[in-house]
C-alpha cells in the first residue's frame, strides 16, 4: 500500500511538469525564426514603419514622446536623443515577464534596448532583449536576487542552461512584450501618443 501511495505522489508531481514542458516547447515552436541572435548575446526584433508624407522631425518627435511616456521612470532610461541623426535609444525592463514555480519560485525580469531611427516618411524600430534578472524564493520563503545574465547564456539558446521550462516561457513572454513595444511605437508614430481626438482637437 505504501508503494502505491509513493507511486501516486510521484505521478501527481510529474504530470504537471510534463505538461508544462510540452507547453513550453509549443511556445518556442510558435516563435521560431522570428528573431535574430546578435554578436553580443542579445535577441533582436526589427520593424519597419512607412508613414508617407510625414517629415523626419515629426517622426522623431512622436517617437521621442513615446520614449517620454514609456522610458522616463523607474529602471527605464533614455540613453540617446539625436534629432539631427534621427536616432533615439532607450533602455528598459519588462518587470516580472514570467513567474514560474517548481520546488522554488522564480520571478524573471527581461532587460531590453529600444532604438528608433527616423527618416523622411519612414522609421526603423529595433528591440534587443539583452538579459535577465531573477528573484528566487525558496520553499522556506528565503528570497535571493540574481545577477544580470545574458539571454544567450540561458535556455533555449544555451542547451545546457538550467530551469528549461521556466526560461522557455520567460523568453516567449519577453518576445510577446517586445511585440507589444513595437506595436506601441508604430501606433505612436502613426497616431500620436494619446488619441487622435485629443491631439488634433482645437484649443
Coordinates of C-alpha atoms in Angstrom, one line a residue:
X1 CA 0.0 0.0 0.0
X2 CA 2.8 2.4 0.9
X3 CA 4.4 1.7 -2.5
X4 CA 1.1 2.6 -4.2
X5 CA 0.9 6.0 -2.4
X6 CA 4.5 6.7 -3.3
X7 CA 3.8 6.0 -6.9
X8 CA 0.7 8.2 -6.8
X9 CA 2.7 11.0 -5.3
X10 CA 5.3 10.8 -8.0
X11 CA 2.7 10.8 -10.7
X12 CA 1.0 13.8 -9.1
X13 CA 4.2 15.7 -9.2
X14 CA 5.4 14.6 -12.6
X15 CA 2.2 15.0 -14.7
X16 CA 2.0 18.9 -14.3
X17 CA 5.8 19.1 -15.0
X18 CA 5.5 17.1 -18.2
X19 CA 2.5 19.2 -19.3
X20 CA 4.5 22.4 -18.6
X21 CA 7.5 21.2 -20.6
X22 CA 5.2 20.3 -23.5
X23 CA 3.6 23.7 -23.4
X24 CA 7.0 25.4 -23.3
X25 CA 8.1 23.5 -26.4
X26 CA 4.9 24.7 -28.2
X27 CA 5.6 28.3 -27.2
X28 CA 9.2 28.1 -28.6
X29 CA 8.0 26.5 -31.8
X30 CA 5.5 29.3 -32.3
X31 CA 8.1 32.0 -32.4
X32 CA 10.9 30.0 -34.1
X33 CA 12.6 32.1 -36.8
X34 CA 11.0 35.4 -35.7
X35 CA 14.2 36.8 -34.0
X36 CA 17.9 37.2 -34.5
X37 CA 20.6 36.3 -32.0
X38 CA 23.3 39.1 -32.3
X39 CA 27.0 39.0 -31.7
X40 CA 26.6 40.4 -28.2
X41 CA 24.3 37.7 -27.0
X42 CA 21.2 39.7 -27.4
X43 CA 18.0 38.8 -29.3
X44 CA 16.7 41.4 -31.7
X45 CA 13.4 42.1 -33.4
X46 CA 13.1 44.7 -36.2
X47 CA 10.1 46.6 -37.5
X48 CA 9.9 49.0 -40.5
X49 CA 7.2 51.7 -40.4
X50 CA 6.0 53.5 -43.5
X51 CA 4.5 56.9 -43.0
X52 CA 4.4 58.6 -46.4
X53 CA 4.3 62.4 -46.2
X54 CA 5.5 62.6 -42.6
X55 CA 8.7 64.5 -42.0
X56 CA 11.7 63.1 -40.3
X57 CA 11.3 65.7 -37.5
X58 CA 7.7 64.8 -36.9
X59 CA 8.5 61.1 -36.8
X60 CA 11.3 61.8 -34.4
X61 CA 9.1 64.0 -32.2
X62 CA 6.4 61.3 -31.9
X63 CA 8.9 58.6 -31.2
X64 CA 10.5 60.9 -28.6
X65 CA 7.1 61.3 -26.9
X66 CA 6.7 57.6 -26.8
X67 CA 10.0 57.3 -25.0
X68 CA 9.0 60.0 -22.5
X69 CA 5.8 58.1 -21.7
X70 CA 7.5 54.7 -21.5
X71 CA 11.1 55.3 -20.6
X72 CA 11.1 58.3 -18.2
X73 CA 10.7 56.5 -14.9
X74 CA 12.0 53.7 -12.6
X75 CA 14.6 51.5 -14.1
X76 CA 14.0 52.8 -17.6
X77 CA 16.2 55.5 -19.1
X78 CA 16.5 57.3 -22.4
X79 CA 20.2 57.0 -23.4
X80 CA 20.4 58.7 -26.8
X81 CA 18.4 61.6 -28.4
X82 CA 20.0 62.8 -31.6
X83 CA 17.5 64.8 -33.6
X84 CA 19.9 65.5 -36.4
X85 CA 20.6 61.8 -37.0
X86 CA 17.0 60.9 -36.1
X87 CA 18.2 58.4 -33.5
X88 CA 16.5 57.5 -30.2
X89 CA 17.8 54.8 -27.8
X90 CA 16.2 53.8 -24.5
X91 CA 17.0 51.0 -22.0
X92 CA 14.2 49.4 -20.0
X93 CA 12.9 46.3 -18.3
X94 CA 9.9 44.1 -18.7
X95 CA 9.2 43.5 -15.0
X96 CA 8.1 40.0 -13.9
X97 CA 7.9 38.9 -17.5
X98 CA 7.4 35.4 -16.2
X99 CA 6.8 33.9 -12.7
X100 CA 7.4 30.2 -12.6
X101 CA 7.4 27.7 -9.8
X102 CA 8.6 24.1 -9.2
X103 CA 10.3 23.4 -5.9
X104 CA 11.2 27.1 -5.9
X105 CA 9.5 30.3 -7.3
X106 CA 11.4 32.2 -9.9
X107 CA 10.4 35.7 -11.0
X108 CA 12.1 36.8 -14.2
X109 CA 12.7 40.4 -15.4
X110 CA 13.8 40.9 -19.0
X111 CA 16.1 43.9 -19.9
X112 CA 15.9 45.4 -23.3
X113 CA 17.1 48.2 -25.5
X114 CA 14.7 50.0 -27.8
X115 CA 16.1 52.0 -30.8
X116 CA 14.2 54.2 -33.3
X117 CA 15.8 55.5 -36.5
X118 CA 13.7 58.2 -38.2
X119 CA 13.9 59.3 -41.8
X120 CA 11.6 61.1 -44.2
X121 CA 8.4 59.1 -44.4
X122 CA 9.7 56.0 -42.5
X123 CA 11.2 54.7 -39.4
X124 CA 13.1 51.6 -38.3
X125 CA 12.5 50.2 -34.8
X126 CA 14.8 47.6 -33.2
X127 CA 14.2 46.0 -29.8
X128 CA 17.0 43.9 -28.4
X129 CA 16.5 41.7 -25.4
X130 CA 19.8 41.9 -23.6
X131 CA 19.4 39.8 -20.4
X132 CA 17.5 38.5 -17.4
X133 CA 17.5 39.1 -13.7
X134 CA 15.9 36.5 -11.5
X135 CA 14.4 36.7 -8.0
X136 CA 14.3 33.3 -6.4
X137 CA 12.1 32.3 -3.4
X138 CA 13.0 29.1 -1.7
X139 CA 10.5 26.7 -0.1
X140 CA 11.2 28.2 3.3
X141 CA 10.4 31.7 2.0
X142 CA 14.0 33.0 1.7
X143 CA 14.4 35.3 -1.3
X144 CA 17.6 36.0 -3.3
X145 CA 18.2 38.4 -6.2
X146 CA 20.2 37.0 -9.1
X147 CA 22.8 38.9 -11.1
X148 CA 22.2 40.1 -14.7
X149 CA 22.7 37.2 -17.1
X150 CA 22.8 37.4 -20.9
X151 CA 19.9 36.0 -23.0
X152 CA 22.4 33.8 -24.9
X153 CA 23.6 32.1 -21.7
X154 CA 20.1 30.9 -20.9
X155 CA 17.9 28.2 -22.3
X156 CA 16.8 27.8 -25.2
X157 CA 20.0 29.4 -26.6
X158 CA 22.2 27.5 -24.2
X159 CA 21.1 23.9 -24.4
X160 CA 22.8 23.3 -21.0
X161 CA 21.0 26.2 -19.3
X162 CA 19.0 25.3 -16.2
X163 CA 15.3 25.8 -15.5
X164 CA 14.5 24.9 -19.1
X165 CA 10.7 25.2 -18.8
X166 CA 10.8 28.5 -16.8
X167 CA 13.3 30.1 -19.1
X168 CA 11.5 28.9 -22.3
X169 CA 8.3 30.6 -21.0
X170 CA 10.3 33.7 -20.0
X171 CA 11.7 34.0 -23.5
X172 CA 8.3 33.5 -25.1
X173 CA 6.7 36.2 -22.9
X174 CA 9.7 38.5 -23.5
X175 CA 9.0 38.1 -27.2
X176 CA 5.4 39.0 -26.6
X177 CA 6.4 42.1 -24.6
X178 CA 8.8 43.1 -27.4
X179 CA 6.0 42.8 -30.0
X180 CA 3.7 45.0 -27.8
X181 CA 6.5 47.6 -27.7
X182 CA 7.0 47.5 -31.5
X183 CA 3.2 48.0 -31.9
X184 CA 3.3 50.8 -29.4
X185 CA 6.0 52.7 -31.2
X186 CA 4.2 52.2 -34.6
X187 CA 0.9 53.5 -33.1
X188 CA 2.7 56.5 -31.5
X189 CA 4.3 57.4 -34.8
X190 CA 1.2 57.0 -36.9
X191 CA -1.4 58.3 -34.5
X192 CA 0.3 60.1 -31.6
X193 CA 0.7 59.0 -28.0
X194 CA -2.7 59.7 -26.6
X195 CA -5.6 59.7 -29.0
X196 CA -6.2 61.5 -32.4
X197 CA -9.3 63.2 -30.9
X198 CA -7.1 64.7 -28.2
X199 CA -4.0 65.6 -30.2
X200 CA -5.9 67.0 -33.2
X201 CA -8.5 69.0 -31.2
X202 CA -8.7 72.8 -31.5
X203 CA -7.7 74.5 -28.3

